[in-house]
Amino acid sequence: LRGAKQFQPLGDRCVIDWAVRGAARWCEGVVVVLPEAGPSARTPGRRPRLPGGCVAAVVVAAGGVLRSDSVRCGLSLVPGDAEIVLVHDGARPLAGDAVFMRVIQAVRDGADAAVPVIELTDTIRRRDGGTADRSELVAVQTPQAFRAAALRAAHAGGADATDDATLVEAAGGTVTMVDGDSRNLKITEPHDLALAEEATVADHGMRVGQGFDVHRYSDDPDRSLVLGGVRFEGERGLDGHSDADVVAHACIEALLAAAGLGDIGQLFSDTDPSWAGADSLELLRHAVDAVRGAGWDPVNVSCSVVIDAPRIAPHRDAMQDRLGAAAGAPVNVTARHSEGVGALGRGEGVAAWAVALVARRSEYPDQAAAGERS
């Protein structure tokens, strides 16, 4: 590549603009560390392009001699009250929202650092002969998330490393590995840029996601049956951490899948007491915020529930209205009998399948995807 890789043109902007765009959807502020001789120096006031309506604060800082020096330059401009700090490579324009979500959540769950990794698929050979045990190795990507205090402490000694998790680990911090994404390539060679160009073109348009959920009936006589946000009075309820609305949960799964945001458990853990007894329509609204924050608008959802009793038809319109209001898009609900097949036929529970269509937004609004931003 001729010139710095982060300033190579990619689609209607340059590589680093795409990297900043991804970070800006998840962070309250972004510090962009650039070489002093880069475009920002030649073009005063030049800042990476952000999605329309995005209000994430962007500060441009001059980098240092070594990689860790540059990180420290950026870290010095991060507000002191920040609790989580992400470090992202400006040459990785394709980092998806699911990767951002996973590293942030790992730190919220107690890790000092979280790094996305992918399995190695090629045989790794040592230069001095012999092969390495591939099963013991992974490739590390960015964004990497850190407990802010741990990252500051790791950099206090002025050490250098190829990634910041190494410094945190050397300082005694805990480093958690989460699933990365093979599409999250680092621009190094010309063919990387060609692949990224294809990906940015393919990332426009529409996506389809499929969802599924199943809940067994509860033995608790005080549990109510809730389907599609409608309470079925006098009917036996389903067992679950929330209100066990299997229809709403299938819709959530489908929408998250379409946007590439993982599954319902990543947003609403069944071990989190704050979601105990939660209204699933409220969970659906949170999920839609995450989908929109990732740059997608729900177009429509179709859900099919398998249940022998009670009858869905008398409540179908109310279910569709409530689900549609929460999803911000039409939701169609159909019902089928189990025909006596399996656990559903024995009346042990209720299952639902859903398919969702989402469309890429032309502009990304400033939304806190999946709750509080880092």
Short mmCIF file of C-alpha atoms in Angstrom, two decimals:
data_model
loop_
_atom_site.label_atom_id
_atom_site.label_comp_id
_atom_site.label_asym_id
_atom_site.label_seq_id
_atom_site.Cartn_x
_atom_site.Cartn_y
_atom_site.Cartn_z
CA LEU A 1 0.00 0.00 0.00
CA ARG A 2 1.17 3.50 -0.81
CA GLY A 3 0.82 5.72 2.23
CA ALA A 4 -0.53 4.96 5.70
CA LYS A 5 -3.03 2.10 5.66
CA GLN A 6 -5.55 3.85 7.91
CA PHE A 7 -5.89 6.68 5.37
CA GLN A 8 -6.51 4.47 2.35
CA PRO A 9 -9.83 5.18 0.59
CA LEU A 10 -12.57 2.67 1.33
CA GLY A 11 -15.98 3.22 -0.19
CA ASP A 12 -17.09 6.80 0.33
CA ARG A 13 -14.58 7.47 3.12
CA CYS A 14 -11.22 6.19 4.34
CA VAL A 15 -10.31 3.17 6.43
CA ILE A 16 -10.07 4.96 9.76
CA ASP A 17 -13.46 6.61 9.25
CA TRP A 18 -15.07 3.15 9.25
CA ALA A 19 -13.17 2.18 12.41
CA VAL A 20 -14.26 5.35 14.19
CA ARG A 21 -17.83 4.85 13.01
CA GLY A 22 -17.96 1.47 14.75
CA ALA A 23 -16.49 2.80 18.00
CA ALA A 24 -18.74 5.86 18.04
CA ARG A 25 -21.85 3.68 18.18
CA TRP A 26 -20.69 2.14 21.46
CA CYS A 27 -18.75 4.91 23.20
CA GLU A 28 -19.57 8.32 24.60
CA GLY A 29 -16.35 9.70 23.21
CA VAL A 30 -13.62 8.70 20.75
CA VAL A 31 -9.97 9.76 20.87
CA VAL A 32 -8.33 9.32 17.47
CA VAL A 33 -4.55 9.08 17.72
CA LEU A 34 -2.86 10.02 14.45
CA PRO A 35 0.75 10.48 13.35
CA GLU A 36 1.76 14.12 13.41
CA ALA A 37 2.51 14.00 9.69
CA GLY A 38 -0.86 12.45 8.84
CA PRO A 39 -3.78 14.03 7.00
CA SER A 40 -5.00 15.80 10.11
CA ALA A 41 -1.78 17.83 10.14
CA ARG A 42 -1.98 18.67 6.43
CA THR A 43 -5.67 19.47 6.63
CA PRO A 44 -6.37 21.53 9.78
CA GLY A 45 -9.62 20.55 11.43
CA ARG A 46 -9.89 17.30 9.48
CA ARG A 47 -11.70 14.72 11.59
CA PRO A 48 -12.89 11.22 10.83
CA ARG A 49 -16.36 11.16 9.32
CA LEU A 50 -19.08 10.05 11.68
CA PRO A 51 -22.63 8.86 11.03
CA GLY A 52 -25.15 11.66 10.63
CA GLY A 53 -26.66 12.68 13.97
CA CYS A 54 -23.92 10.98 15.98
CA VAL A 55 -22.89 13.11 18.95
CA ALA A 56 -20.02 10.99 20.27
CA ALA A 57 -17.28 13.46 21.13
CA VAL A 58 -14.25 13.03 18.86
CA VAL A 59 -10.83 14.33 19.85
CA VAL A 60 -7.75 14.04 17.62
CA ALA A 61 -4.42 13.53 19.36
CA ALA A 62 -0.84 13.25 18.09
CA GLY A 63 0.74 9.85 18.48
CA GLY A 64 4.07 8.81 19.97
CA VAL A 65 7.17 6.99 18.75
CA LEU A 66 6.04 3.49 19.78
CA ARG A 67 2.59 1.93 19.69
CA SER A 68 2.20 2.04 23.48
CA ASP A 69 3.33 5.67 23.48
CA SER A 70 0.45 6.45 21.13
CA VAL A 71 -2.02 4.61 23.38
CA ARG A 72 -0.79 6.65 26.33
CA CYS A 73 -1.25 9.85 24.34
CA GLY A 74 -4.84 8.88 23.67
CA LEU A 75 -5.44 7.64 27.21
CA SER A 76 -4.35 11.00 28.61
CA LEU A 77 -7.36 12.59 26.91
CA VAL A 78 -9.91 10.07 28.21
CA PRO A 79 -12.02 11.63 31.00
CA GLY A 80 -10.99 10.51 34.47
CA ASP A 81 -14.47 9.26 35.32
CA ALA A 82 -14.59 6.80 32.42
CA GLU A 83 -15.09 3.26 33.73
CA ILE A 84 -14.46 1.27 30.55
CA VAL A 85 -11.97 2.16 27.82
CA LEU A 86 -11.77 0.50 24.41
CA VAL A 87 -8.58 0.40 22.34
CA HIS A 88 -9.24 -0.18 18.65
CA ASP A 89 -6.93 -0.38 15.65
CA GLY A 90 -7.71 2.29 13.06
CA ALA A 91 -6.77 -0.21 10.35
CA ARG A 92 -9.66 -2.53 11.28
CA PRO A 93 -12.67 -1.00 9.50
CA LEU A 94 -14.96 -4.04 9.68
CA ALA A 95 -15.25 -4.67 13.43
CA GLY A 96 -18.88 -5.64 13.96
CA ASP A 97 -21.21 -4.57 16.72
CA ALA A 98 -21.32 -8.08 18.18
CA VAL A 99 -17.56 -7.92 18.86
CA PHE A 100 -17.90 -4.53 20.59
CA MET A 101 -20.77 -5.91 22.63
CA ARG A 102 -18.86 -9.01 23.74
CA VAL A 103 -15.72 -7.23 24.94
CA ILE A 104 -17.68 -4.54 26.79
CA GLN A 105 -19.89 -7.10 28.48
CA ALA A 106 -16.89 -9.17 29.59
CA VAL A 107 -15.43 -6.15 31.41
CA ARG A 108 -18.81 -5.35 32.93
CA ASP A 109 -18.86 -8.94 34.17
CA GLY A 110 -15.61 -8.40 36.07
CA ALA A 111 -12.62 -8.84 33.74
CA ASP A 112 -9.82 -6.25 33.78
CA ALA A 113 -9.42 -6.73 30.02
CA ALA A 114 -11.31 -8.50 27.25
CA VAL A 115 -9.88 -9.36 23.85
CA PRO A 116 -11.60 -10.84 20.78
CA VAL A 117 -9.82 -13.88 19.35
CA ILE A 118 -10.25 -16.24 16.41
CA GLU A 119 -8.95 -19.75 15.83
CA LEU A 120 -5.95 -20.26 13.58
CA THR A 121 -6.76 -22.26 10.47
CA ASP A 122 -3.31 -22.47 8.87
CA THR A 123 -0.44 -24.63 10.01
CA ILE A 124 2.06 -22.48 11.90
CA ARG A 125 5.70 -23.28 11.24
CA ARG A 126 8.68 -21.94 13.18
CA ARG A 127 11.42 -20.23 11.20
CA ASP A 128 14.05 -22.41 12.87
CA GLY A 129 12.17 -25.59 12.01
CA GLY A 130 9.20 -27.56 13.28
CA THR A 131 5.55 -26.62 13.67
CA ALA A 132 3.72 -24.99 16.57
CA ASP A 133 0.75 -26.62 18.29
CA ARG A 134 -2.07 -24.68 16.68
CA SER A 135 -4.55 -25.76 19.37
CA GLU A 136 -2.67 -23.65 21.93
CA LEU A 137 -2.75 -20.48 19.84
CA VAL A 138 -5.33 -17.89 18.81
CA ALA A 139 -5.15 -14.69 16.78
CA VAL A 140 -5.99 -11.54 18.74
CA GLN A 141 -8.07 -8.72 17.29
CA THR A 142 -9.41 -5.34 18.37
CA PRO A 143 -11.46 -3.67 19.78
CA GLN A 144 -10.12 -4.62 23.19
CA ALA A 145 -11.99 -3.44 26.28
CA PHE A 146 -10.45 -2.55 29.63
CA ARG A 147 -11.40 -1.51 33.09
CA ALA A 148 -10.10 2.06 32.89
CA ALA A 149 -8.16 1.89 36.15
CA ALA A 150 -6.45 -1.34 35.10
CA LEU A 151 -5.40 0.10 31.73
CA ARG A 152 -4.04 3.30 33.30
CA ALA A 153 -2.08 1.28 35.89
CA ALA A 154 -0.63 -0.99 33.21
CA HIS A 155 0.64 2.00 31.24
CA ALA A 156 1.97 3.85 34.26
CA GLY A 157 5.38 2.20 33.95
CA GLY A 158 5.88 3.26 30.34
CA ALA A 159 6.33 -0.28 28.98
CA ASP A 160 5.69 -1.20 25.33
CA ALA A 161 3.77 -4.16 23.90
CA THR A 162 2.02 -5.12 20.67
CA ASP A 163 -1.32 -5.02 22.46
CA ASP A 164 -2.55 -3.51 25.71
CA ALA A 165 -3.97 -6.71 27.15
CA THR A 166 -0.39 -7.98 27.39
CA LEU A 167 0.52 -5.00 29.60
CA VAL A 168 -2.56 -5.49 31.78
CA GLU A 169 -1.78 -9.18 32.17
CA ALA A 170 1.85 -8.42 33.05
CA ALA A 171 0.58 -6.06 35.75
CA GLY A 172 -1.45 -8.88 37.29
CA GLY A 173 -4.81 -8.12 35.68
CA THR A 174 -7.29 -10.67 34.40
CA VAL A 175 -7.70 -11.01 30.65
CA THR A 176 -10.80 -12.67 29.22
CA MET A 177 -10.95 -13.95 25.66
CA VAL A 178 -14.23 -13.62 23.74
CA ASP A 179 -15.20 -14.68 20.23
CA GLY A 180 -13.82 -12.43 17.53
CA ASP A 181 -14.90 -12.32 13.90
CA SER A 182 -12.97 -13.64 10.92
CA ARG A 183 -14.37 -10.74 8.87
CA ASN A 184 -12.72 -8.25 11.22
CA LEU A 185 -9.57 -8.09 9.11
CA LYS A 186 -6.67 -5.70 9.56
CA ILE A 187 -5.72 -3.71 6.47
CA THR A 188 -2.09 -4.56 5.73
CA GLU A 189 -1.80 -5.59 2.08
CA PRO A 190 -3.61 -4.36 -1.06
CA HIS A 191 -5.77 -7.51 -1.20
CA ASP A 192 -7.02 -6.72 2.34
CA LEU A 193 -8.35 -3.43 1.03
CA ALA A 194 -10.09 -5.22 -1.83
CA LEU A 195 -11.79 -7.61 0.59
CA ALA A 196 -12.85 -4.72 2.82
CA GLU A 197 -14.30 -2.91 -0.19
CA GLU A 198 -16.44 -5.96 -0.99
CA ALA A 199 -17.57 -6.19 2.61
CA THR A 200 -18.60 -2.54 2.88
CA VAL A 201 -20.63 -2.86 -0.29
CA ALA A 202 -22.26 -6.08 0.92
CA ASP A 203 -23.05 -4.49 4.28
CA HIS A 204 -25.74 -2.29 2.70
CA GLY A 205 -29.27 -3.38 1.97
CA MET A 206 -31.22 -5.88 4.01
CA ARG A 207 -30.64 -8.80 6.35
CA VAL A 208 -32.79 -11.65 7.62
CA GLY A 209 -32.59 -13.22 11.07
CA GLN A 210 -34.21 -16.31 12.55
CA GLY A 211 -35.23 -16.72 16.18
CA PHE A 212 -36.49 -19.54 18.39
CA ASP A 213 -37.59 -19.86 21.99
CA VAL A 214 -39.25 -22.51 24.14
CA HIS A 215 -40.48 -22.49 27.74
CA ARG A 216 -41.92 -25.29 29.82
CA TYR A 217 -45.06 -24.78 31.86
CA SER A 218 -44.54 -23.63 35.45
CA ASP A 219 -45.75 -25.39 38.58
CA ASP A 220 -46.15 -21.99 40.25
CA PRO A 221 -49.89 -21.24 40.41
CA ASP A 222 -49.14 -17.52 40.59
CA ARG A 223 -47.37 -17.45 37.20
CA SER A 224 -49.48 -15.90 34.44
CA LEU A 225 -49.41 -16.98 30.80
CA VAL A 226 -48.12 -14.06 28.71
CA LEU A 227 -47.84 -14.37 24.94
CA GLY A 228 -47.07 -11.47 22.64
CA GLY A 229 -47.52 -9.04 25.51
CA VAL A 230 -51.07 -10.27 26.17
CA ARG A 231 -51.98 -11.85 29.52
CA PHE A 232 -54.15 -14.96 29.18
CA GLU A 233 -56.21 -14.88 32.35
CA GLY A 234 -56.81 -18.17 34.13
CA GLU A 235 -54.25 -20.08 32.05
CA ARG A 236 -51.20 -21.90 33.38
CA GLY A 237 -48.06 -19.77 33.10
CA LEU A 238 -44.66 -20.60 31.66
CA ASP A 239 -41.47 -20.94 33.65
CA GLY A 240 -38.73 -18.39 33.04
CA HIS A 241 -36.51 -15.68 34.49
CA SER A 242 -38.65 -12.90 32.99
CA ASP A 243 -42.37 -13.17 32.26
CA ALA A 244 -41.46 -16.07 29.88
CA ASP A 245 -43.21 -14.51 26.89
CA VAL A 246 -42.03 -17.07 24.35
CA VAL A 247 -43.45 -15.12 21.39
CA ALA A 248 -41.69 -11.87 22.30
CA HIS A 249 -38.47 -13.77 22.98
CA ALA A 250 -38.50 -15.42 19.55
CA CYS A 251 -39.00 -11.99 17.96
CA ILE A 252 -36.06 -10.60 19.95
CA GLU A 253 -33.82 -13.48 18.86
CA ALA A 254 -34.74 -12.94 15.20
CA LEU A 255 -34.06 -9.20 15.29
CA LEU A 256 -30.72 -9.62 17.07
CA ALA A 257 -29.70 -12.33 14.61
CA ALA A 258 -30.54 -10.12 11.64
CA ALA A 259 -28.35 -7.32 13.02
CA GLY A 260 -25.52 -9.69 13.96
CA LEU A 261 -25.87 -8.94 17.68
CA GLY A 262 -25.75 -12.42 19.15
CA ASP A 263 -28.66 -13.81 21.15
CA ILE A 264 -31.08 -12.76 23.85
CA GLY A 265 -28.91 -14.16 26.63
CA GLN A 266 -26.12 -11.73 25.79
CA LEU A 267 -28.40 -8.76 26.33
CA PHE A 268 -30.62 -10.11 29.09
CA SER A 269 -28.77 -12.72 31.14
CA ASP A 270 -30.98 -15.11 33.09
CA THR A 271 -28.55 -14.73 36.00
CA ASP A 272 -29.05 -10.95 36.19
CA PRO A 273 -31.56 -10.17 38.96
CA SER A 274 -32.52 -6.89 37.29
CA TRP A 275 -34.37 -8.87 34.60
CA ALA A 276 -36.26 -11.11 37.03
CA GLY A 277 -39.96 -10.98 36.18
CA ALA A 278 -39.29 -8.42 33.43
CA ASP A 279 -41.95 -7.46 30.93
CA SER A 280 -40.73 -9.03 27.67
CA LEU A 281 -42.17 -6.19 25.62
CA GLU A 282 -39.73 -3.94 27.45
CA LEU A 283 -36.95 -6.39 26.57
CA LEU A 284 -38.08 -6.18 22.96
CA ARG A 285 -37.84 -2.38 23.06
CA HIS A 286 -34.29 -2.62 24.44
CA ALA A 287 -33.38 -5.11 21.71
CA VAL A 288 -34.75 -2.80 19.02
CA ASP A 289 -32.63 0.03 20.46
CA ALA A 290 -29.59 -2.24 20.06
CA VAL A 291 -30.57 -3.10 16.49
CA ARG A 292 -31.01 0.55 15.60
CA GLY A 293 -27.80 1.44 17.38
CA ALA A 294 -26.06 -1.07 15.12
CA GLY A 295 -27.40 0.80 12.10
CA TRP A 296 -30.46 -1.30 11.20
CA ASP A 297 -34.19 -0.62 11.17
CA PRO A 298 -36.72 -3.42 11.73
CA VAL A 299 -38.87 -3.86 8.62
CA ASN A 300 -41.17 -6.65 9.74
CA VAL A 301 -41.28 -9.77 11.91
CA SER A 302 -43.24 -12.99 11.41
CA CYS A 303 -43.72 -15.30 14.38
CA SER A 304 -45.30 -18.75 14.57
CA VAL A 305 -46.22 -20.22 17.96
CA VAL A 306 -46.91 -23.92 18.59
CA ILE A 307 -49.54 -24.33 21.31
CA ASP A 308 -52.58 -26.54 21.73
CA ALA A 309 -54.43 -24.40 24.27
CA PRO A 310 -55.53 -21.74 24.79
CA ARG A 311 -56.58 -20.55 21.33
CA ILE A 312 -54.49 -17.71 19.94
CA ALA A 313 -56.97 -16.42 17.35
CA PRO A 314 -59.13 -14.33 19.74
CA HIS A 315 -56.01 -12.52 20.96
CA ARG A 316 -54.06 -12.32 17.72
CA ASP A 317 -54.83 -8.68 16.92
CA ALA A 318 -53.90 -7.51 20.41
CA MET A 319 -50.66 -9.52 20.28
CA GLN A 320 -49.71 -8.11 16.90
CA ASP A 321 -50.50 -4.55 17.98
CA ARG A 322 -48.42 -4.75 21.16
CA LEU A 323 -45.50 -6.52 19.54
CA GLY A 324 -45.55 -4.12 16.59
CA ALA A 325 -45.55 -1.08 18.88
CA ALA A 326 -42.54 -2.43 20.79
CA ALA A 327 -40.67 -3.48 17.62
CA GLY A 328 -41.45 -0.32 15.68
CA ALA A 329 -42.48 -2.50 12.73
CA PRO A 330 -45.34 -4.81 11.74
CA VAL A 331 -45.38 -8.16 13.51
CA ASN A 332 -47.47 -11.04 12.19
CA VAL A 333 -48.43 -13.87 14.55
CA THR A 334 -49.65 -17.31 13.50
CA ALA A 335 -50.42 -20.36 15.63
CA ARG A 336 -50.21 -24.08 15.03
CA HIS A 337 -51.27 -27.14 17.01
CA SER A 338 -48.59 -29.63 17.99
CA GLU A 339 -50.51 -32.55 16.46
CA GLY A 340 -49.53 -34.53 19.56
CA VAL A 341 -45.85 -34.59 18.60
CA GLY A 342 -43.14 -34.68 21.28
CA ALA A 343 -42.95 -32.61 24.44
CA LEU A 344 -45.19 -29.91 22.99
CA GLY A 345 -47.78 -32.55 22.14
CA ARG A 346 -47.65 -33.78 25.72
CA GLY A 347 -48.45 -30.27 26.90
CA GLU A 348 -45.10 -29.71 28.57
CA GLY A 349 -44.47 -26.27 27.13
CA VAL A 350 -44.83 -23.72 24.33
CA ALA A 351 -42.42 -22.95 21.49
CA ALA A 352 -42.19 -20.12 18.97
CA TRP A 353 -40.21 -19.46 15.81
CA ALA A 354 -39.70 -16.02 14.26
CA VAL A 355 -38.11 -14.46 11.18
CA ALA A 356 -37.16 -10.78 11.06
CA LEU A 357 -36.18 -8.48 8.20
CA VAL A 358 -34.05 -5.41 8.90
CA ALA A 359 -32.84 -2.66 6.56
CA ARG A 360 -29.61 -0.72 6.71
CA ARG A 361 -30.12 2.85 7.83
CA SER A 362 -28.69 5.58 5.60
CA GLU A 363 -27.75 7.53 8.69
CA TYR A 364 -26.84 6.17 12.11
CA PRO A 365 -28.62 7.92 14.99
CA ASP A 366 -26.89 8.33 18.30
CA GLN A 367 -28.32 5.39 20.21
CA ALA A 368 -27.00 3.52 23.20
CA ALA A 369 -26.90 0.03 21.79
CA ALA A 370 -27.64 -2.67 24.32
CA GLY A 371 -27.99 -0.26 27.23
CA GLU A 372 -25.38 1.99 28.76
CA ARG A 373 -22.55 3.03 26.46
CA SER A 374 -18.93 2.66 27.53
#
